[in-house]
PDB file of C-alpha atoms in Angstrom:
ATOM      1  CA  UNK A   1     -20.610 -11.300 -36.827  1.00 50.00           C
ATOM      2  CA  UNK A   2     -22.968 -13.140 -34.391  1.00 51.00           C
ATOM      3  CA  UNK A   3     -24.673 -10.290 -31.532  1.00 44.00           C
ATOM      4  CA  UNK A   4     -22.843 -11.523 -28.907  1.00 48.00           C
ATOM      5  CA  UNK A   5     -18.631 -11.685 -30.573  1.00 47.00           C
ATOM      6  CA  UNK A   6     -20.014  -8.256 -31.262  1.00 42.00           C
ATOM      7  CA  UNK A   7     -21.039  -6.592 -27.858  1.00 40.00           C
ATOM      8  CA  UNK A   8     -17.854  -8.806 -26.016  1.00 40.00           C
ATOM      9  CA  UNK A   9     -15.505  -6.784 -28.750  1.00 43.00           C
ATOM     10  CA  UNK A  10     -17.098  -3.630 -28.516  1.00 42.00           C
ATOM     11  CA  UNK A  11     -16.942  -3.981 -24.688  1.00 41.00           C
ATOM     12  CA  UNK A  12     -13.661  -4.660 -25.170  1.00 41.00           C
ATOM     13  CA  UNK A  13     -12.323  -1.940 -27.483  1.00 41.00           C
ATOM     14  CA  UNK A  14     -14.756   0.941 -24.685  1.00 41.00           C
ATOM     15  CA  UNK A  15     -12.369  -0.623 -21.988  1.00 39.00           C
ATOM     16  CA  UNK A  16      -9.314  -0.519 -23.871  1.00 41.00           C
ATOM     17  CA  UNK A  17      -9.014   4.016 -23.529  1.00 43.00           C
ATOM     18  CA  UNK A  18     -10.128   3.299 -19.786  1.00 48.00           C
ATOM     19  CA  UNK A  19      -7.042   1.083 -19.061  1.00 57.00           C
ATOM     20  CA  UNK A  20      -4.540   3.171 -16.797  1.00 73.00           C
ATOM     21  CA  UNK A  21      -1.107   3.002 -18.107  1.00 89.00           C
ATOM     22  CA  UNK A  22       0.559   3.391 -14.535  1.00 92.00           C
ATOM     23  CA  UNK A  23      -1.724   2.043 -12.275  1.00 93.00           C
ATOM     24  CA  UNK A  24      -0.473   0.823  -8.407  1.00 92.00           C
ATOM     25  CA  UNK A  25      -0.765  -1.413  -5.584  1.00 95.00           C
ATOM     26  CA  UNK A  26       0.399  -1.990  -1.570  1.00 95.00           C
ATOM     27  CA  UNK A  27       0.356   1.448  -1.152  1.00 95.00           C
ATOM     28  CA  UNK A  28       0.343   2.582   2.344  1.00 96.00           C
ATOM     29  CA  UNK A  29       1.276   6.045   4.402  1.00 97.00           C
ATOM     30  CA  UNK A  30       2.888   5.050   8.024  1.00 96.00           C
ATOM     31  CA  UNK A  31       0.883   6.296  10.937  1.00 95.00           C
ATOM     32  CA  UNK A  32       3.575   8.571  12.866  1.00 91.00           C
ATOM     33  CA  UNK A  33       3.529   9.290  16.718  1.00 88.00           C
ATOM     34  CA  UNK A  34       1.667  12.888  17.653  1.00 87.00           C
ATOM     35  CA  UNK A  35       4.304  15.473  17.296  1.00 88.00           C
ATOM     36  CA  UNK A  36       6.929  14.085  14.522  1.00 92.00           C
ATOM     37  CA  UNK A  37       6.413  16.158  11.653  1.00 94.00           C
ATOM     38  CA  UNK A  38       7.048  13.879   8.405  1.00 96.00           C
ATOM     39  CA  UNK A  39       5.827  10.211   7.669  1.00 97.00           C
ATOM     40  CA  UNK A  40       6.189   8.431   4.482  1.00 97.00           C
ATOM     41  CA  UNK A  41       4.723   6.487   1.698  1.00 97.00           C
ATOM     42  CA  UNK A  42       5.019   3.073   0.359  1.00 97.00           C
ATOM     43  CA  UNK A  43       3.432   1.602  -2.562  1.00 97.00           C
ATOM     44  CA  UNK A  44       4.257  -0.030  -5.894  1.00 97.00           C
ATOM     45  CA  UNK A  45       3.748   1.889  -9.283  1.00 96.00           C
ATOM     46  CA  UNK A  46       3.084  -0.752 -12.695  1.00 96.00           C
ATOM     47  CA  UNK A  47       3.993   0.869 -15.796  1.00 95.00           C
ATOM     48  CA  UNK A  48       1.833  -0.758 -18.304  1.00 94.00           C
ATOM     49  CA  UNK A  49       2.957   1.958 -21.409  1.00 93.00           C
ATOM     50  CA  UNK A  50       5.991   3.282 -22.224  1.00 95.00           C
ATOM     51  CA  UNK A  51       8.978   4.104 -20.169  1.00 96.00           C
ATOM     52  CA  UNK A  52       8.632   7.057 -17.881  1.00 96.00           C
ATOM     53  CA  UNK A  53       9.344   8.415 -14.215  1.00 97.00           C
ATOM     54  CA  UNK A  54       7.988   9.211 -11.102  1.00 97.00           C
ATOM     55  CA  UNK A  55       9.607  13.355 -11.365  1.00 98.00           C
ATOM     56  CA  UNK A  56       6.887  14.474  -7.965  1.00 97.00           C
ATOM     57  CA  UNK A  57       4.321  14.276  -5.323  1.00 98.00           C
ATOM     58  CA  UNK A  58       2.175  16.363  -3.416  1.00 97.00           C
ATOM     59  CA  UNK A  59      -0.446  14.725  -0.622  1.00 98.00           C
ATOM     60  CA  UNK A  60      -3.294  16.386   1.019  1.00 97.00           C
ATOM     61  CA  UNK A  61      -1.596  16.086   4.394  1.00 97.00           C
ATOM     62  CA  UNK A  62       2.007  17.517   3.873  1.00 97.00           C
ATOM     63  CA  UNK A  63       2.983  20.651   2.994  1.00 97.00           C
ATOM     64  CA  UNK A  64       5.444  19.025   0.897  1.00 97.00           C
ATOM     65  CA  UNK A  65       6.371  15.626  -0.622  1.00 98.00           C
ATOM     66  CA  UNK A  66       9.479  14.487  -2.107  1.00 98.00           C
ATOM     67  CA  UNK A  67      11.160  11.770  -3.009  1.00 98.00           C
ATOM     68  CA  UNK A  68      13.407   9.924  -1.031  1.00 97.00           C
ATOM     69  CA  UNK A  69      16.312   7.222  -0.946  1.00 96.00           C
ATOM     70  CA  UNK A  70      17.997   4.900   1.114  1.00 94.00           C
ATOM     71  CA  UNK A  71      21.780   4.579   1.117  1.00 90.00           C
ATOM     72  CA  UNK A  72      24.602   2.964   3.289  1.00 89.00           C
ATOM     73  CA  UNK A  73      27.968   5.611   3.974  1.00 89.00           C
ATOM     74  CA  UNK A  74      31.260   4.817   5.624  1.00 91.00           C
ATOM     75  CA  UNK A  75      28.337   1.584   6.995  1.00 91.00           C
ATOM     76  CA  UNK A  76      25.653   4.357   8.083  1.00 92.00           C
ATOM     77  CA  UNK A  77      22.458   4.366   6.752  1.00 91.00           C
ATOM     78  CA  UNK A  78      21.817   7.504   5.123  1.00 93.00           C
ATOM     79  CA  UNK A  79      18.598   9.028   3.463  1.00 93.00           C
ATOM     80  CA  UNK A  80      18.692  11.652   0.104  1.00 95.00           C
ATOM     81  CA  UNK A  81      16.694  13.208  -1.753  1.00 97.00           C
ATOM     82  CA  UNK A  82      16.058  12.192  -5.622  1.00 97.00           C
ATOM     83  CA  UNK A  83      14.848  13.668  -8.272  1.00 97.00           C
ATOM     84  CA  UNK A  84      12.990  11.282 -10.040  1.00 97.00           C
ATOM     85  CA  UNK A  85      12.337   7.519  -9.988  1.00 97.00           C
ATOM     86  CA  UNK A  86      12.382   5.482 -13.258  1.00 97.00           C
ATOM     87  CA  UNK A  87       9.355   3.000 -14.690  1.00 97.00           C
ATOM     88  CA  UNK A  88      10.845   1.262 -17.163  1.00 97.00           C
ATOM     89  CA  UNK A  89       8.451   0.215 -19.579  1.00 96.00           C
ATOM     90  CA  UNK A  90       5.858  -2.575 -18.973  1.00 96.00           C
ATOM     91  CA  UNK A  91       7.614  -3.406 -15.309  1.00 97.00           C
ATOM     92  CA  UNK A  92       6.523  -2.662 -11.733  1.00 97.00           C
ATOM     93  CA  UNK A  93       9.275  -0.445  -9.352  1.00 97.00           C
ATOM     94  CA  UNK A  94       8.215  -0.572  -5.623  1.00 97.00           C
ATOM     95  CA  UNK A  95       8.941   2.302  -2.743  1.00 97.00           C
ATOM     96  CA  UNK A  96       9.360   0.698   0.119  1.00 95.00           C
ATOM     97  CA  UNK A  97      11.178   1.162   3.444  1.00 92.00           C
ATOM     98  CA  UNK A  98      15.171   0.501   3.268  1.00 92.00           C
ATOM     99  CA  UNK A  99      14.781   1.724  -0.212  1.00 95.00           C
ATOM    100  CA  UNK A 100      13.140   4.692  -2.503  1.00 97.00           C
ATOM    101  CA  UNK A 101       9.786   6.052  -1.098  1.00 97.00           C
ATOM    102  CA  UNK A 102       7.793   9.083  -0.492  1.00 98.00           C
ATOM    103  CA  UNK A 103       8.750  11.463   2.156  1.00 97.00           C
ATOM    104  CA  UNK A 104       5.326  13.616   3.478  1.00 98.00           C
ATOM    105  CA  UNK A 105       6.735  16.824   4.845  1.00 97.00           C
ATOM    106  CA  UNK A 106       5.402  19.149   7.140  1.00 96.00           C
ATOM    107  CA  UNK A 107       2.730  17.414   8.229  1.00 96.00           C
ATOM    108  CA  UNK A 108      -0.836  19.789   8.021  1.00 94.00           C
ATOM    109  CA  UNK A 109      -2.382  17.233  10.326  1.00 92.00           C
ATOM    110  CA  UNK A 110      -1.589  13.517  12.356  1.00 92.00           C
ATOM    111  CA  UNK A 111      -2.001  10.498  10.022  1.00 94.00           C
ATOM    112  CA  UNK A 112      -3.799   7.844  11.814  1.00 94.00           C
ATOM    113  CA  UNK A 113      -4.232   4.520  11.167  1.00 95.00           C
ATOM    114  CA  UNK A 114      -8.127   3.537   8.853  1.00 95.00           C
ATOM    115  CA  UNK A 115      -7.312   7.458   7.502  1.00 96.00           C
ATOM    116  CA  UNK A 116      -6.670   7.715   4.178  1.00 97.00           C
ATOM    117  CA  UNK A 117      -4.497  10.345   2.546  1.00 97.00           C
ATOM    118  CA  UNK A 118      -4.747  11.914  -1.056  1.00 97.00           C
ATOM    119  CA  UNK A 119      -2.157  12.578  -3.543  1.00 97.00           C
ATOM    120  CA  UNK A 120      -0.901  13.250  -6.999  1.00 97.00           C
ATOM    121  CA  UNK A 121       1.972  11.394  -8.545  1.00 97.00           C
ATOM    122  CA  UNK A 122       3.578  13.713 -11.214  1.00 97.00           C
ATOM    123  CA  UNK A 123       5.195  11.672 -14.295  1.00 96.00           C
ATOM    124  CA  UNK A 124       7.837  12.912 -16.500  1.00 96.00           C
ATOM    125  CA  UNK A 125       5.528  11.824 -19.636  1.00 92.00           C
ATOM    126  CA  UNK A 126       3.273  14.451 -18.644  1.00 92.00           C
ATOM    127  CA  UNK A 127       0.299  12.432 -17.052  1.00 92.00           C
ATOM    128  CA  UNK A 128      -0.943  12.418 -13.162  1.00 93.00           C
ATOM    129  CA  UNK A 129      -2.347  10.643 -11.242  1.00 93.00           C
ATOM    130  CA  UNK A 130      -4.891  10.827  -8.603  1.00 94.00           C
ATOM    131  CA  UNK A 131      -4.672   7.698  -5.588  1.00 94.00           C
ATOM    132  CA  UNK A 132      -5.857   7.570  -2.211  1.00 95.00           C
ATOM    133  CA  UNK A 133      -3.544   5.697   0.032  1.00 97.00           C
ATOM    134  CA  UNK A 134      -4.514   4.390   3.620  1.00 97.00           C
ATOM    135  CA  UNK A 135      -2.845   5.004   6.714  1.00 97.00           C
ATOM    136  CA  UNK A 136      -1.478   2.016   8.415  1.00 96.00           C
ATOM    137  CA  UNK A 137       0.063   1.149  12.019  1.00 92.00           C
ATOM    138  CA  UNK A 138       3.407  -0.065  10.627  1.00 79.00           C
ATOM    139  CA  UNK A 139       4.380  -2.222  13.887  1.00 79.00           C
ATOM    140  CA  UNK A 140       1.154  -3.873  14.034  1.00 61.00           C
ATOM    141  CA  UNK A 141       1.772  -4.869  10.791  1.00 52.00           C
ATOM    142  CA  UNK A 142       5.466  -6.824  11.842  1.00 47.00           C
ATOM    143  CA  UNK A 143       7.318  -3.745  10.351  1.00 45.00           C
ATOM    144  CA  UNK A 144       9.610  -2.365  12.954  1.00 43.00           C
ATOM    145  CA  UNK A 145      11.135   0.630  11.686  1.00 42.00           C
ATOM    146  CA  UNK A 146      13.140   3.298  13.569  1.00 41.00           C
ATOM    147  CA  UNK A 147      13.638   6.413  11.798  1.00 42.00           C
ATOM    148  CA  UNK A 148      15.474   9.276  11.627  1.00 41.00           C
ATOM    149  CA  UNK A 149      13.950  11.163   8.535  1.00 42.00           C
TER     150      UNK A 149
END
């Protein structure tokens, strides 16, 4: 084997274990007006490994972080706490407005656009993933939304 081919092969082997089983994209925390005690976080989880589930989260600016979903009951949108968000093998799951999302409750500091929030996501397979989510002004991004959290 030529040196260049050997080097390329070894470089790929060195990178493979470093690839995370779960990665994320489109992550953001909603900026809220002063005095609002809660906010929401949205993101897309990409599962590159066996099926698992998101079973918990904690964020540095929240006294408590929960997973919630939105559903319609008797024509009214309601939010409910859920215990897990399934992540099928090789698929992506989006936590977004109007669906499953993270609720940051009992805020210890006001999240302002341009800041970042550090969170740890916990999965059923035992993995914990530390993530940094940017705080965004959802109104200026064209995501007008009324909150009843």
